[in-house]
Amino acid sequence: MTTTSPPGAAQLPGLVIAVLALLTAVSPLSTDMYLPAFPQMAADLGASATGIQLTLTTFLVGLALGQLVIGPLSDGTGRRKPLIIGAAICLLASIATAVAPTIEFLIVARFIQGFSGAAGVVLSRAIIADSAKGVRGAKLLGLMMIIGGIAPVLAPALGGAIIAGLGWRGVFWVLAFMVALMFVAALCFIKESLPASGRQSGGVKAMFRSGRTVPSNRNYVGYLVTFCFAFAAMFAYISASPFVLQNILGLSPGTYSLVFGVNSLAIMISAIIATRLAGRVAYRKMLGGGVIALLLASVALLAVVMTGVSMIPTLVLLFVFQGSVGFIYGNATTLALGEASHHAGTGSAFLGAFQFVLGAAVSPLVGLAGDHDARPMGIAMAVAAAISAAAFFLLTRHRSASATGTDGQPAQTQAAEAAEAAAH
């Protein structure tokens, strides 16, 4: 079976990869960099804590909705135009957040910032899906996952340093500078990755049709749910860990930051291993191993918190839990986008949108029993991991060799891998 690839499919220049990495990092940085400034912002704007938290909620809502609109739209218009327009609007919205005179103004500006900034998140994945197939595509998606994991870890510390020197508005000015850099880099270095022959004609109707076609693919939905609920399990940990590790286990803020960093390192190490194994071990096998490890670690952690939280078992299980995630994100994304190869923008949009919606939904649940009870965290992580595992084992399946090659990898992935192996 032969496949045709768009121009440049065999190779993405290093500079373009760097720009895509920047596009991937800006939104998580916009989410987490200003968290240490919440008390200062409330005092300066005369706002309640709820009002300040709403600036985060509206950003996440905008980020989710923006991906659902921009991703399918790009399947018809191409990637470059919506990326440039989105970056330009995001730059204006970022400047607006930095000069916001009232909390109401800031809330609206943050929604627009999230909606337009979604272009960078959803289209970076779509551009990779268009341009790099097989092993290289899987490795690049894995790299984007690593960057997406590093950015939230570094963001609060970076934001704290900026706030100490420039105040909370300084954080938004720094973000505006990063978005400006993203806009210029995209304008100069990102070329169209989706040729006219590969676009969906029909305008808005085609966009909605694409939005119906992709979710009708059972395998795609299975990988989507696997990915998103694994993310929800991790978000439950992120949201509850400050209280569980400090209030219950008694770690100091400095020790907590160290433990959080070590656990985040587990994600990066496992993601790097997964990218190195791409092409040698089937993506589906790596994903299955990650899902099993995620479920076992989450259930064991639930047993620990139900019988009395203790230091060593909790820290070890959290490390294993985080390490399992590195084998899930990149592989689930690769397999999902392989199932939606003719609608990569739409496929990427659903992945990103539901990821953030679930994360936002899980976050308040882990605090329902107060900040000295770890049981909601354990329950949320175990339930999310169980749904992730159920989706993988019940909804996804190996395709026949004629349809997809072997080991559950799409046919275009197999062909690209064979070509890459022959080249070496």
Short mmCIF file of C-alpha atoms in Angstrom, two decimals:
data_model
loop_
_atom_site.label_atom_id
_atom_site.label_comp_id
_atom_site.label_asym_id
_atom_site.label_seq_id
_atom_site.Cartn_x
_atom_site.Cartn_y
_atom_site.Cartn_z
CA MET A 1 0.00 0.00 0.00
CA THR A 2 1.37 3.41 -0.92
CA THR A 3 0.49 6.71 0.66
CA THR A 4 1.07 10.26 -0.39
CA SER A 5 2.24 12.82 2.10
CA PRO A 6 2.15 16.58 1.96
CA PRO A 7 5.29 18.46 1.07
CA GLY A 8 7.77 18.32 3.89
CA ALA A 9 6.16 15.27 5.47
CA ALA A 10 9.45 13.48 5.79
CA GLN A 11 11.14 16.18 7.79
CA LEU A 12 10.26 19.19 9.90
CA PRO A 13 13.15 21.66 10.28
CA GLY A 14 14.50 22.10 13.79
CA LEU A 15 13.50 25.78 13.82
CA VAL A 16 9.89 24.88 12.99
CA ILE A 17 9.90 22.28 15.78
CA ALA A 18 11.14 24.97 18.19
CA VAL A 19 8.29 27.27 17.12
CA LEU A 20 5.76 24.45 17.60
CA ALA A 21 7.23 23.85 21.05
CA LEU A 22 6.69 27.54 21.89
CA LEU A 23 3.10 27.30 20.66
CA THR A 24 2.59 24.31 22.95
CA ALA A 25 4.13 25.98 26.01
CA VAL A 26 2.42 29.38 25.98
CA SER A 27 -1.03 28.22 27.15
CA PRO A 28 0.17 26.17 30.17
CA LEU A 29 2.39 29.08 31.13
CA SER A 30 -0.60 31.42 30.84
CA THR A 31 -2.50 29.11 33.17
CA ASP A 32 0.06 28.68 35.96
CA MET A 33 2.48 31.62 35.92
CA TYR A 34 0.17 34.05 37.66
CA LEU A 35 -1.14 31.69 40.37
CA PRO A 36 1.21 33.09 43.08
CA ALA A 37 -0.17 36.58 42.38
CA PHE A 38 -3.80 35.82 43.30
CA PRO A 39 -3.72 37.60 46.70
CA GLN A 40 -1.94 40.63 45.22
CA MET A 41 -4.39 40.81 42.32
CA ALA A 42 -7.40 40.64 44.65
CA ALA A 43 -6.06 43.53 46.74
CA ASP A 44 -5.08 45.66 43.73
CA LEU A 45 -8.35 45.18 41.80
CA GLY A 46 -10.61 45.17 44.85
CA ALA A 47 -11.88 41.74 43.87
CA SER A 48 -12.97 38.68 45.81
CA ALA A 49 -11.07 35.41 45.72
CA THR A 50 -13.88 33.97 43.62
CA GLY A 51 -13.53 36.79 41.10
CA ILE A 52 -9.79 36.18 40.77
CA GLN A 53 -10.31 32.42 40.39
CA LEU A 54 -12.85 33.18 37.66
CA THR A 55 -10.01 34.62 35.55
CA LEU A 56 -8.53 31.12 35.50
CA THR A 57 -11.87 29.42 34.81
CA THR A 58 -12.73 31.70 31.90
CA PHE A 59 -9.27 31.20 30.40
CA LEU A 60 -9.72 27.40 30.51
CA VAL A 61 -13.24 27.65 29.07
CA GLY A 62 -11.93 29.86 26.26
CA LEU A 63 -9.06 27.44 25.65
CA ALA A 64 -11.46 24.50 25.35
CA LEU A 65 -14.01 26.29 23.13
CA GLY A 66 -11.29 27.80 20.96
CA GLN A 67 -9.89 24.38 20.15
CA LEU A 68 -13.34 23.05 19.24
CA VAL A 69 -13.82 25.93 16.77
CA ILE A 70 -10.31 26.49 15.41
CA GLY A 71 -9.36 22.83 14.96
CA PRO A 72 -12.27 21.83 12.67
CA LEU A 73 -12.08 25.21 10.92
CA SER A 74 -8.43 24.58 10.02
CA ASP A 75 -9.38 21.32 8.26
CA GLY A 76 -11.05 23.50 5.64
CA THR A 77 -8.92 26.66 5.59
CA GLY A 78 -5.48 25.20 6.25
CA ARG A 79 -3.41 25.64 9.39
CA ARG A 80 -1.37 28.79 8.80
CA LYS A 81 -4.14 31.38 8.43
CA PRO A 82 -6.05 30.56 11.65
CA LEU A 83 -2.73 30.22 13.49
CA ILE A 84 -1.59 33.71 12.47
CA ILE A 85 -4.99 35.30 13.17
CA GLY A 86 -5.26 33.51 16.52
CA ALA A 87 -1.77 34.61 17.56
CA ALA A 88 -2.51 38.23 16.61
CA ILE A 89 -5.76 38.31 18.63
CA CYS A 90 -4.03 36.54 21.53
CA LEU A 91 -1.35 39.24 21.54
CA LEU A 92 -3.95 42.01 21.80
CA ALA A 93 -5.80 40.12 24.55
CA SER A 94 -2.54 39.54 26.44
CA ILE A 95 -1.78 43.26 26.40
CA ALA A 96 -5.34 43.88 27.61
CA THR A 97 -4.80 41.55 30.60
CA ALA A 98 -1.65 43.47 31.55
CA VAL A 99 -3.45 46.85 31.62
CA ALA A 100 -6.83 45.60 32.93
CA PRO A 101 -8.37 48.34 35.15
CA THR A 102 -11.08 46.13 36.71
CA ILE A 103 -11.68 42.47 37.48
CA GLU A 104 -14.55 42.38 34.97
CA PHE A 105 -12.28 43.65 32.21
CA LEU A 106 -9.64 41.07 33.15
CA ILE A 107 -12.15 38.20 33.12
CA VAL A 108 -13.28 39.07 29.57
CA ALA A 109 -9.70 39.58 28.37
CA ARG A 110 -8.68 36.21 29.81
CA PHE A 111 -11.50 34.44 27.96
CA ILE A 112 -10.42 36.01 24.67
CA GLN A 113 -6.80 35.20 25.46
CA GLY A 114 -7.69 31.54 26.04
CA PHE A 115 -9.95 31.27 22.98
CA SER A 116 -7.41 32.78 20.58
CA GLY A 117 -4.43 31.12 22.26
CA ALA A 118 -6.08 27.76 21.59
CA ALA A 119 -4.88 28.13 18.01
CA GLY A 120 -1.31 27.46 19.07
CA VAL A 121 -2.22 24.38 21.13
CA VAL A 122 -4.54 22.67 18.65
CA LEU A 123 -2.70 23.58 15.45
CA SER A 124 0.78 22.60 16.65
CA ARG A 125 -0.51 19.01 16.98
CA ALA A 126 -2.34 19.23 13.65
CA ILE A 127 0.78 20.53 11.86
CA ILE A 128 2.80 17.61 13.23
CA ALA A 129 0.06 15.17 12.17
CA ASP A 130 0.11 16.72 8.67
CA SER A 131 3.87 16.86 8.26
CA ALA A 132 5.53 14.03 10.18
CA LYS A 133 4.24 10.49 9.94
CA GLY A 134 5.27 7.27 11.61
CA VAL A 135 8.15 7.19 14.06
CA ARG A 136 9.10 10.84 13.58
CA GLY A 137 5.53 12.02 14.14
CA ALA A 138 5.24 9.94 17.31
CA LYS A 139 8.54 11.30 18.63
CA LEU A 140 7.54 14.90 17.93
CA LEU A 141 4.16 14.44 19.62
CA GLY A 142 6.00 12.90 22.55
CA LEU A 143 8.30 15.92 22.64
CA MET A 144 5.29 18.25 22.73
CA MET A 145 3.94 16.22 25.66
CA ILE A 146 7.27 16.60 27.49
CA ILE A 147 7.20 20.35 26.96
CA GLY A 148 3.57 20.44 28.07
CA GLY A 149 4.63 18.65 31.25
CA ILE A 150 7.62 20.87 31.97
CA ALA A 151 5.85 24.21 31.47
CA PRO A 152 3.31 23.87 34.34
CA VAL A 153 6.08 22.78 36.72
CA LEU A 154 8.32 25.75 35.95
CA ALA A 155 5.52 28.30 35.60
CA PRO A 156 4.72 29.03 39.29
CA ALA A 157 8.40 29.50 40.21
CA LEU A 158 8.99 31.69 37.17
CA GLY A 159 5.84 33.66 37.95
CA GLY A 160 6.89 34.10 41.57
CA ALA A 161 10.22 35.60 40.50
CA ILE A 162 8.51 38.00 38.09
CA ILE A 163 5.91 39.02 40.67
CA ALA A 164 8.63 39.78 43.22
CA GLY A 165 10.29 42.20 40.81
CA LEU A 166 7.49 43.55 38.61
CA GLY A 167 4.19 42.78 40.38
CA TRP A 168 1.31 40.77 38.98
CA ARG A 169 0.99 42.92 35.87
CA GLY A 170 4.58 42.04 35.05
CA VAL A 171 3.53 38.40 34.58
CA PHE A 172 1.01 39.39 31.93
CA TRP A 173 3.52 41.65 30.20
CA VAL A 174 5.96 38.73 30.05
CA LEU A 175 3.20 36.53 28.63
CA ALA A 176 2.39 39.26 26.09
CA PHE A 177 6.05 39.30 25.05
CA MET A 178 6.01 35.51 24.63
CA VAL A 179 2.85 35.67 22.52
CA ALA A 180 4.45 38.42 20.40
CA LEU A 181 7.44 36.15 19.90
CA MET A 182 5.08 33.30 19.00
CA PHE A 183 3.27 35.52 16.48
CA VAL A 184 6.47 36.68 14.76
CA ALA A 185 7.95 33.17 14.73
CA ALA A 186 4.77 31.67 13.27
CA LEU A 187 4.59 34.43 10.68
CA CYS A 188 8.19 33.92 9.59
CA PHE A 189 8.76 30.18 9.90
CA ILE A 190 5.49 28.22 9.84
CA LYS A 191 4.46 27.26 6.33
CA GLU A 192 1.15 25.77 5.35
CA SER A 193 1.17 22.04 6.20
CA LEU A 194 -2.23 21.11 4.77
CA PRO A 195 -2.29 21.37 0.95
CA ALA A 196 -5.49 22.48 -0.78
CA SER A 197 -6.03 18.92 -2.05
CA GLY A 198 -6.24 17.65 1.52
CA ARG A 199 -8.71 20.24 2.84
CA GLN A 200 -12.38 19.71 3.58
CA SER A 201 -14.50 21.79 1.24
CA GLY A 202 -17.89 23.17 2.17
CA GLY A 203 -17.13 25.91 4.67
CA VAL A 204 -19.00 25.93 7.98
CA LYS A 205 -21.13 22.93 7.00
CA ALA A 206 -17.98 20.90 6.40
CA MET A 207 -16.67 22.00 9.79
CA PHE A 208 -19.76 20.63 11.53
CA ARG A 209 -19.67 17.52 9.36
CA SER A 210 -16.08 16.92 10.40
CA GLY A 211 -17.14 17.41 14.01
CA ARG A 212 -19.61 14.55 13.57
CA THR A 213 -17.34 12.26 11.56
CA VAL A 214 -14.39 12.09 13.94
CA PRO A 215 -16.35 11.09 17.10
CA SER A 216 -18.09 8.34 15.09
CA ASN A 217 -14.77 6.46 14.92
CA ARG A 218 -14.84 4.03 17.85
CA ASN A 219 -11.06 3.67 18.03
CA TYR A 220 -10.59 7.44 18.04
CA VAL A 221 -13.10 7.83 20.88
CA GLY A 222 -11.37 5.08 22.83
CA TYR A 223 -7.97 6.75 22.57
CA LEU A 224 -9.56 10.14 23.31
CA VAL A 225 -11.16 8.89 26.54
CA THR A 226 -7.97 7.03 27.50
CA PHE A 227 -5.93 10.21 27.08
CA CYS A 228 -8.38 12.65 28.70
CA PHE A 229 -9.15 10.60 31.80
CA ALA A 230 -5.46 9.89 32.36
CA PHE A 231 -5.05 13.67 32.29
CA ALA A 232 -8.00 14.03 34.71
CA ALA A 233 -6.32 11.61 37.11
CA MET A 234 -3.13 13.64 36.98
CA PHE A 235 -5.04 16.91 37.45
CA ALA A 236 -6.65 15.43 40.57
CA TYR A 237 -3.14 14.84 41.91
CA ILE A 238 -1.94 18.33 40.91
CA SER A 239 -4.94 20.02 42.53
CA ALA A 240 -4.84 18.05 45.79
CA SER A 241 -1.10 17.47 46.27
CA PRO A 242 -0.36 20.82 48.01
CA PHE A 243 -2.84 19.95 50.77
CA VAL A 244 -2.14 16.20 50.98
CA LEU A 245 1.65 16.50 51.02
CA GLN A 246 1.84 19.58 53.25
CA ASN A 247 -1.23 19.49 55.53
CA ILE A 248 -1.41 15.71 55.99
CA LEU A 249 2.14 14.44 55.47
CA GLY A 250 3.67 17.59 56.99
CA LEU A 251 6.10 18.49 54.22
CA SER A 252 7.41 22.05 54.22
CA PRO A 253 6.72 24.23 51.15
CA GLY A 254 10.32 23.75 50.02
CA THR A 255 10.21 19.97 50.42
CA TYR A 256 6.82 19.86 48.70
CA SER A 257 8.26 21.74 45.71
CA LEU A 258 11.15 19.26 45.60
CA VAL A 259 8.83 16.23 45.71
CA PHE A 260 6.54 17.78 43.08
CA GLY A 261 9.56 18.40 40.85
CA VAL A 262 10.84 14.82 41.26
CA ASN A 263 7.42 13.43 40.36
CA SER A 264 7.28 15.70 37.33
CA LEU A 265 10.71 14.39 36.38
CA ALA A 266 9.15 10.91 36.31
CA ILE A 267 6.78 12.06 33.55
CA MET A 268 9.62 13.52 31.53
CA ILE A 269 11.83 10.44 31.89
CA SER A 270 9.05 8.04 30.89
CA ALA A 271 8.03 10.27 27.97
CA ILE A 272 11.64 10.35 26.77
CA ILE A 273 11.83 6.55 27.03
CA ALA A 274 8.57 6.27 25.07
CA THR A 275 9.92 8.49 22.28
CA ARG A 276 13.11 6.40 22.14
CA LEU A 277 11.05 3.21 21.88
CA ALA A 278 8.89 4.60 19.06
CA GLY A 279 9.44 2.46 15.99
CA ARG A 280 10.74 -0.46 18.05
CA VAL A 281 7.71 -1.11 20.24
CA ALA A 282 4.17 -0.64 18.97
CA TYR A 283 2.47 2.50 20.26
CA ARG A 284 -0.54 0.49 21.37
CA LYS A 285 1.63 -1.84 23.48
CA MET A 286 3.35 1.10 25.18
CA LEU A 287 -0.01 2.76 25.77
CA GLY A 288 -1.45 -0.45 27.24
CA GLY A 289 1.49 -0.78 29.62
CA GLY A 290 1.10 2.82 30.73
CA VAL A 291 -2.63 2.41 31.31
CA ILE A 292 -2.13 -0.73 33.42
CA ALA A 293 0.56 1.00 35.51
CA LEU A 294 -1.71 4.05 35.93
CA LEU A 295 -4.59 1.90 37.15
CA LEU A 296 -2.50 -0.22 39.54
CA ALA A 297 -0.77 2.81 41.06
CA SER A 298 -4.07 4.69 41.48
CA VAL A 299 -5.90 1.76 43.08
CA ALA A 300 -2.96 1.08 45.42
CA LEU A 301 -2.87 4.77 46.36
CA LEU A 302 -6.60 4.71 47.08
CA ALA A 303 -6.05 1.77 49.43
CA VAL A 304 -3.28 3.71 51.20
CA VAL A 305 -5.34 6.88 51.73
CA MET A 306 -8.36 4.89 52.87
CA THR A 307 -6.37 3.08 55.56
CA GLY A 308 -4.33 6.08 56.73
CA VAL A 309 -1.90 8.14 54.69
CA SER A 310 1.73 7.23 55.27
CA MET A 311 4.78 8.94 53.83
CA ILE A 312 6.82 6.34 51.92
CA PRO A 313 3.99 4.37 50.23
CA THR A 314 2.26 7.60 49.18
CA LEU A 315 5.39 9.15 47.66
CA VAL A 316 6.43 5.94 45.89
CA LEU A 317 2.98 5.39 44.40
CA LEU A 318 2.73 9.00 43.26
CA PHE A 319 6.09 8.63 41.52
CA VAL A 320 4.94 5.44 39.76
CA PHE A 321 1.65 7.11 38.87
CA GLN A 322 3.43 10.07 37.29
CA GLY A 323 5.84 7.81 35.44
CA SER A 324 2.97 5.87 33.87
CA VAL A 325 1.54 9.07 32.40
CA GLY A 326 4.60 9.55 30.19
CA PHE A 327 3.72 6.35 28.32
CA ILE A 328 0.10 7.42 27.84
CA TYR A 329 0.03 11.00 26.55
CA GLY A 330 2.22 10.78 23.45
CA ASN A 331 1.11 7.30 22.41
CA ALA A 332 -2.61 7.99 22.92
CA THR A 333 -2.26 11.23 20.94
CA THR A 334 -0.38 9.49 18.12
CA LEU A 335 -2.96 6.70 17.84
CA ALA A 336 -5.94 9.06 18.12
CA LEU A 337 -4.66 11.41 15.42
CA GLY A 338 -3.81 8.40 13.26
CA GLU A 339 -7.48 7.44 13.41
CA ALA A 340 -8.45 11.01 12.41
CA SER A 341 -5.73 11.51 9.80
CA HIS A 342 -8.10 13.19 7.30
CA HIS A 343 -9.46 15.52 10.00
CA ALA A 344 -6.33 16.18 12.07
CA GLY A 345 -7.50 19.63 13.18
CA THR A 346 -10.78 18.25 14.47
CA GLY A 347 -9.10 15.27 16.09
CA SER A 348 -6.61 17.52 17.84
CA ALA A 349 -9.41 19.87 18.92
CA PHE A 350 -11.41 17.18 20.72
CA LEU A 351 -8.28 15.91 22.46
CA GLY A 352 -7.35 19.35 23.75
CA ALA A 353 -10.84 20.58 24.60
CA PHE A 354 -11.98 17.58 26.63
CA GLN A 355 -8.59 17.39 28.31
CA PHE A 356 -9.03 20.87 29.79
CA VAL A 357 -12.75 20.47 30.50
CA LEU A 358 -12.11 17.34 32.55
CA GLY A 359 -9.18 18.96 34.31
CA ALA A 360 -11.32 21.94 35.28
CA ALA A 361 -14.14 19.64 36.46
CA VAL A 362 -11.92 17.42 38.60
CA SER A 363 -10.06 20.25 40.33
CA PRO A 364 -12.83 21.33 42.78
CA LEU A 365 -13.90 17.73 43.51
CA VAL A 366 -10.69 16.80 45.30
CA GLY A 367 -11.31 19.45 47.96
CA LEU A 368 -14.86 18.45 48.87
CA ALA A 369 -13.85 16.89 52.21
CA GLY A 370 -11.58 19.75 53.24
CA ASP A 371 -7.84 20.30 53.05
CA HIS A 372 -6.92 17.60 55.60
CA ASP A 373 -8.53 14.62 53.86
CA ALA A 374 -6.76 12.71 51.08
CA ARG A 375 -9.67 10.38 50.26
CA PRO A 376 -11.26 12.58 47.54
CA MET A 377 -7.91 12.71 45.74
CA GLY A 378 -7.53 8.93 45.93
CA ILE A 379 -11.09 8.30 44.76
CA ALA A 380 -10.86 10.80 41.89
CA MET A 381 -7.52 9.38 40.68
CA ALA A 382 -8.71 5.76 40.89
CA VAL A 383 -12.04 6.43 39.15
CA ALA A 384 -10.39 8.44 36.36
CA ALA A 385 -7.71 5.77 35.89
CA ALA A 386 -10.38 3.04 35.78
CA ILE A 387 -12.34 4.92 33.08
CA SER A 388 -9.11 5.45 31.13
CA ALA A 389 -8.30 1.73 31.30
CA ALA A 390 -11.87 0.69 30.44
CA ALA A 391 -11.85 2.94 27.37
CA PHE A 392 -8.56 1.48 26.18
CA PHE A 393 -9.48 -2.17 26.65
CA LEU A 394 -13.17 -1.99 25.68
CA LEU A 395 -13.32 0.69 22.97
CA THR A 396 -10.04 0.36 21.11
CA ARG A 397 -8.93 -2.70 19.21
CA HIS A 398 -6.34 -3.92 16.77
CA ARG A 399 -7.22 -3.16 13.21
CA SER A 400 -6.87 -5.82 10.54
CA ALA A 401 -3.52 -5.89 8.79
CA SER A 402 -5.08 -4.69 5.55
CA ALA A 403 -6.54 -1.65 7.25
CA THR A 404 -3.88 -0.60 9.63
CA GLY A 405 -0.76 -2.66 9.29
CA THR A 406 0.15 -4.35 12.58
CA ASP A 407 0.04 -3.77 16.31
CA GLY A 408 -2.87 -1.36 16.09
CA GLN A 409 -0.91 1.30 14.22
CA PRO A 410 -2.53 3.10 11.29
CA ALA A 411 -1.50 2.01 7.81
CA GLN A 412 0.04 5.38 6.98
CA THR A 413 2.15 5.04 10.12
CA GLN A 414 3.34 1.59 9.06
CA ALA A 415 4.21 2.78 5.54
CA ALA A 416 6.11 5.80 6.86
CA GLU A 417 7.99 3.63 9.33
CA ALA A 418 8.95 1.19 6.59
CA ALA A 419 10.22 4.05 4.43
CA GLU A 420 12.17 5.51 7.34
CA ALA A 421 13.71 2.13 8.14
CA ALA A 422 14.71 1.66 4.47
CA ALA A 423 16.31 5.10 4.44
CA HIS A 424 18.54 4.08 7.34
#
